[in-house]
Tab-separated table of N, CA and C in Angstrom:
chain	number	residue	atom	x	y	z
A	106	MET	N	-40.400	-25.353	-37.648
A	106	MET	CA	-39.232	-26.637	-36.648
A	106	MET	C	-40.119	-27.687	-36.089
A	107	LYS	N	-39.493	-29.156	-37.144
A	107	LYS	CA	-40.163	-29.868	-36.574
A	107	LYS	C	-39.472	-30.542	-35.365
A	108	GLU	N	-40.453	-30.971	-34.984
A	108	GLU	CA	-40.258	-31.680	-33.355
A	108	GLU	C	-38.772	-32.565	-33.347
A	109	GLN	N	-37.630	-32.711	-32.476
A	109	GLN	CA	-36.623	-33.390	-32.792
A	109	GLN	C	-36.711	-35.196	-32.980
A	110	ASN	N	-38.677	-35.147	-31.810
A	110	ASN	CA	-38.683	-36.616	-31.557
A	110	ASN	C	-39.411	-37.658	-33.060
A	111	GLU	N	-39.534	-35.955	-33.931
A	111	GLU	CA	-40.172	-36.307	-35.458
A	111	GLU	C	-39.381	-36.254	-36.112
A	112	GLU	N	-37.659	-36.066	-36.373
A	112	GLU	CA	-36.309	-36.553	-37.007
A	112	GLU	C	-36.089	-37.506	-37.350
A	113	ILE	N	-36.227	-38.363	-36.005
A	113	ILE	CA	-35.124	-39.620	-35.650
A	113	ILE	C	-36.456	-41.016	-35.894
A	114	ALA	N	-36.610	-41.397	-36.652
A	114	ALA	CA	-37.848	-42.519	-37.810
A	114	ALA	C	-37.503	-43.597	-35.890
A	115	VAL	N	-38.162	-44.145	-35.467
A	115	VAL	CA	-37.725	-44.990	-34.582
A	115	VAL	C	-37.523	-45.762	-34.947
A	116	ASP	N	-37.742	-46.305	-35.504
A	116	ASP	CA	-37.110	-47.905	-36.309
A	116	ASP	C	-35.608	-47.299	-37.227
A	117	ARG	N	-35.568	-46.467	-37.445
A	117	ARG	CA	-33.811	-46.540	-37.737
A	117	ARG	C	-32.557	-46.879	-37.017
A	118	VAL	N	-30.998	-46.638	-37.600
A	118	VAL	CA	-30.266	-47.395	-36.664
A	118	VAL	C	-29.327	-45.888	-37.014
A	119	LEU	N	-29.267	-45.193	-35.981
A	119	LEU	CA	-28.017	-44.249	-36.692
A	119	LEU	C	-26.666	-44.253	-35.353
A	120	SER	N	-25.725	-44.107	-36.717
A	120	SER	CA	-24.162	-44.137	-35.845
A	120	SER	C	-23.614	-42.778	-34.690
A	121	VAL	N	-22.658	-43.723	-34.382
A	121	VAL	CA	-22.592	-42.722	-33.364
A	121	VAL	C	-22.517	-41.289	-33.904
A	122	GLU	N	-21.505	-41.395	-35.161
A	122	GLU	CA	-21.591	-39.894	-36.064
A	122	GLU	C	-22.824	-38.570	-36.161
A	123	GLU	N	-23.547	-39.632	-36.903
A	123	GLU	CA	-24.955	-39.183	-36.840
A	123	GLU	C	-25.444	-38.412	-35.547
A	124	GLY	N	-25.330	-39.872	-34.430
A	124	GLY	CA	-26.136	-39.247	-33.010
A	124	GLY	C	-25.326	-37.970	-32.404
A	125	VAL	N	-23.999	-37.492	-33.114
A	125	VAL	CA	-23.460	-37.012	-32.703
A	125	VAL	C	-23.556	-34.871	-32.710
A	126	GLU	N	-24.004	-35.520	-34.047
A	126	GLU	CA	-24.434	-33.883	-35.241
A	126	GLU	C	-25.600	-34.037	-34.438
A	127	ILE	N	-26.641	-35.302	-34.838
A	127	ILE	CA	-28.352	-34.472	-33.923
A	127	ILE	C	-27.925	-33.868	-32.710
A	128	LYS	N	-27.789	-33.931	-31.842
A	128	LYS	CA	-27.047	-33.767	-30.640
A	128	LYS	C	-26.627	-32.318	-30.609
A	129	ARG	N	-25.556	-31.801	-31.455
A	129	ARG	CA	-24.303	-30.450	-31.775
A	129	ARG	C	-25.510	-29.484	-32.301
A	130	ARG	N	-26.989	-29.990	-32.915
A	130	ARG	CA	-27.230	-29.687	-33.428
A	130	ARG	C	-28.624	-28.800	-32.370
A	131	ILE	N	-29.266	-29.608	-31.818
A	131	ILE	CA	-30.394	-29.584	-31.476
A	131	ILE	C	-29.660	-28.280	-29.417
A	132	THR	N	-28.413	-28.834	-29.767
A	132	THR	CA	-27.714	-27.938	-28.375
A	132	THR	C	-27.662	-26.550	-28.729
A	133	GLY	N	-27.700	-26.262	-30.308
A	133	GLY	CA	-27.386	-25.094	-30.277
A	133	GLY	C	-29.145	-24.244	-30.107
A	134	LYS	N	-29.877	-24.841	-30.332
A	134	LYS	CA	-31.124	-24.476	-30.728
A	134	LYS	C	-32.018	-24.619	-29.261
A	135	LYS	N	-31.785	-25.234	-28.760
A	135	LYS	CA	-32.381	-25.178	-27.024
A	135	LYS	C	-32.207	-24.301	-26.120
A	136	ALA	N	-33.593	-23.970	-25.391
A	136	ALA	CA	-33.708	-23.261	-24.381
A	136	ALA	C	-33.048	-24.051	-23.146
A	137	LEU	N	-34.152	-24.801	-22.385
A	137	LEU	CA	-33.970	-25.602	-21.526
A	137	LEU	C	-33.202	-27.143	-22.105
A	138	LYS	N	-32.826	-27.595	-20.444
A	138	LYS	CA	-32.847	-29.071	-20.915
A	138	LYS	C	-34.077	-30.241	-21.264
A	139	GLN	N	-33.775	-31.072	-21.725
A	139	GLN	CA	-35.349	-31.832	-21.833
A	139	GLN	C	-34.812	-33.097	-22.603
A	140	TRP	N	-35.760	-33.840	-22.199
A	140	TRP	CA	-35.935	-35.218	-22.563
A	140	TRP	C	-35.946	-35.556	-24.072
A	141	ARG	N	-35.300	-35.845	-24.340
A	141	ARG	CA	-35.024	-36.363	-25.534
A	141	ARG	C	-35.301	-37.974	-26.655
A	142	TRP	N	-35.562	-37.979	-27.646
A	142	TRP	CA	-35.859	-38.807	-28.143
A	142	TRP	C	-34.807	-39.237	-29.378
A	143	MET	N	-33.191	-40.148	-29.019
A	143	MET	CA	-31.897	-39.645	-29.326
A	143	MET	C	-31.956	-40.880	-30.562
A	144	GLY	N	-33.322	-41.519	-30.383
A	144	GLY	CA	-32.872	-42.694	-32.310
A	144	GLY	C	-31.892	-44.047	-31.599
A	145	ASN	N	-32.118	-45.215	-32.680
A	145	ASN	CA	-31.383	-46.213	-32.101
A	145	ASN	C	-29.808	-46.906	-32.239
A	146	TYR	N	-29.191	-47.005	-31.483
A	146	TYR	CA	-27.880	-47.174	-31.542
A	146	TYR	C	-27.697	-49.511	-32.181
A	147	GLY	N	-26.976	-49.423	-32.565
A	147	GLY	CA	-25.965	-50.360	-32.076
A	147	GLY	C	-25.431	-51.914	-30.994
A	148	ASP	N	-25.125	-50.864	-29.946
A	148	ASP	CA	-24.967	-51.279	-29.056
A	148	ASP	C	-25.258	-50.135	-27.867
A	149	PRO	N	-24.279	-50.606	-26.671
A	149	PRO	CA	-24.630	-49.218	-26.241
A	149	PRO	C	-23.714	-48.754	-26.610
A	150	THR	N	-22.509	-49.457	-26.106
A	150	THR	CA	-21.586	-48.035	-26.144
A	150	THR	C	-21.237	-47.265	-27.156
A	151	GLU	N	-22.548	-47.773	-28.415
A	151	GLU	CA	-22.182	-46.174	-29.460
A	151	GLU	C	-23.043	-44.740	-28.649
A	152	ALA	N	-24.324	-45.361	-28.013
A	152	ALA	CA	-24.893	-44.969	-27.569
A	152	ALA	C	-24.035	-44.139	-26.374
A	153	ALA	N	-23.661	-44.324	-25.729
A	153	ALA	CA	-22.840	-43.902	-24.211
A	153	ALA	C	-22.420	-43.242	-25.155
A	154	ALA	N	-21.302	-43.475	-26.293
A	154	ALA	CA	-20.384	-42.895	-27.176
A	154	ALA	C	-21.231	-40.926	-27.130
A	155	VAL	N	-21.992	-40.842	-28.106
A	155	VAL	CA	-23.082	-40.191	-28.065
A	155	VAL	C	-23.377	-39.112	-26.735
A	156	ALA	N	-23.538	-39.949	-25.095
A	156	ALA	CA	-24.365	-39.456	-24.749
A	156	ALA	C	-22.915	-38.217	-24.057
A	157	ASN	N	-22.101	-38.862	-24.118
A	157	ASN	CA	-20.890	-38.432	-23.977
A	157	ASN	C	-19.803	-36.783	-24.623
A	158	GLN	N	-20.537	-37.044	-25.576
A	158	GLN	CA	-20.265	-35.719	-26.458
A	158	GLN	C	-21.361	-34.158	-25.175
A	159	ALA	N	-20.501	-33.560	-25.563
A	159	ALA	CA	-21.235	-32.029	-25.936
A	159	ALA	C	-22.271	-31.691	-25.695
A	160	PRO	N	-22.993	-30.476	-25.264
A	160	PRO	CA	-22.631	-30.811	-23.670
A	160	PRO	C	-22.733	-32.379	-23.232
A	161	PRO	N	-22.099	-33.165	-22.347
A	161	PRO	CA	-22.574	-34.748	-22.081
A	161	PRO	C	-23.564	-34.686	-21.046
A	162	CYS	N	-24.330	-35.938	-21.546
A	162	CYS	CA	-25.349	-36.229	-20.530
A	162	CYS	C	-24.398	-36.955	-18.981
A	163	LEU	N	-25.135	-36.255	-17.616
A	163	LEU	CA	-24.640	-36.791	-17.125
A	163	LEU	C	-25.279	-37.595	-15.875
A	164	ALA	N	-24.736	-38.226	-14.687
A	164	ALA	CA	-25.430	-39.375	-14.420
A	164	ALA	C	-27.324	-38.981	-13.860
A	165	GLY	N	-28.054	-39.959	-14.313
A	165	GLY	CA	-29.243	-39.561	-15.248
A	165	GLY	C	-29.804	-39.425	-15.811
A	166	GLU	N	-29.467	-38.883	-16.679
A	166	GLU	CA	-29.594	-38.153	-17.904
A	166	GLU	C	-29.621	-39.023	-18.825
A	167	VAL	N	-29.482	-39.921	-19.341
A	167	VAL	CA	-29.235	-40.919	-20.143
A	167	VAL	C	-30.035	-42.441	-19.917
A	168	MET	N	-30.803	-43.218	-21.117
A	168	MET	CA	-32.104	-44.466	-20.577
A	168	MET	C	-31.570	-44.997	-22.199
A	169	PHE	N	-31.822	-45.979	-21.993
A	169	PHE	CA	-31.942	-46.893	-22.690
A	169	PHE	C	-31.796	-48.626	-22.872
A	170	THR	N	-32.301	-49.429	-23.267
A	170	THR	CA	-32.592	-50.304	-23.538
A	170	THR	C	-32.146	-50.654	-24.460
A	171	ILE	N	-32.085	-52.139	-24.290
A	171	ILE	CA	-32.105	-53.735	-25.222
A	171	ILE	C	-33.707	-54.082	-25.795
A	172	ASN	N	-33.379	-53.719	-27.677
A	172	ASN	CA	-34.257	-54.559	-27.815
A	172	ASN	C	-34.056	-54.764	-29.024
A	173	GLY	N	-33.511	-56.145	-28.821
A	173	GLY	CA	-33.523	-56.752	-29.415
A	173	GLY	C	-32.082	-56.695	-30.143
A	174	SER	N	-31.677	-56.035	-31.007
A	174	SER	CA	-29.942	-55.550	-32.504
A	174	SER	C	-29.919	-54.587	-32.038
A	175	LEU	N	-31.592	-53.671	-30.757
A	175	LEU	CA	-31.182	-52.670	-31.694
A	175	LEU	C	-30.948	-52.294	-29.240
A	176	THR	N	-30.284	-50.838	-29.996
A	176	THR	CA	-30.243	-49.703	-28.581
A	176	THR	C	-31.131	-48.460	-28.269
A	177	PRO	N	-31.693	-48.450	-28.091
A	177	PRO	CA	-32.674	-47.420	-28.097
A	177	PRO	C	-32.206	-46.083	-27.060
A	178	ALA	N	-31.823	-45.162	-27.479
A	178	ALA	CA	-31.538	-43.834	-26.453
A	178	ALA	C	-32.564	-43.383	-25.780
A	179	TRP	N	-32.403	-42.310	-24.749
A	179	TRP	CA	-33.322	-40.991	-24.343
A	179	TRP	C	-32.059	-40.336	-24.024
A	180	MET	N	-31.917	-39.358	-23.930
A	180	MET	CA	-31.529	-38.239	-22.850
A	180	MET	C	-31.996	-36.754	-22.754
A	181	PHE	N	-31.534	-36.621	-21.843
A	181	PHE	CA	-31.747	-34.379	-21.360
A	181	PHE	C	-30.386	-34.342	-21.244
A	182	PHE	N	-31.254	-33.091	-22.454
A	182	PHE	CA	-29.896	-31.974	-22.339
A	182	PHE	C	-31.225	-31.361	-23.367
């Protein structure tokens, strides 16, 4: 199985639906919480929408930056 950060290209922009699907798939396979690269989104509200899906990321469990028109995101779940 590929590591999650190898599944999402660093230059790929994800939709909320894609991010939610990736998060669900990973959640079903994980044993412990860890930081995961969750891809780029079009804006911070899209990254927040993915972070709020089950299992929701709590305070301090989401990091994102603004990089031009992209919002790269890392989530701890």
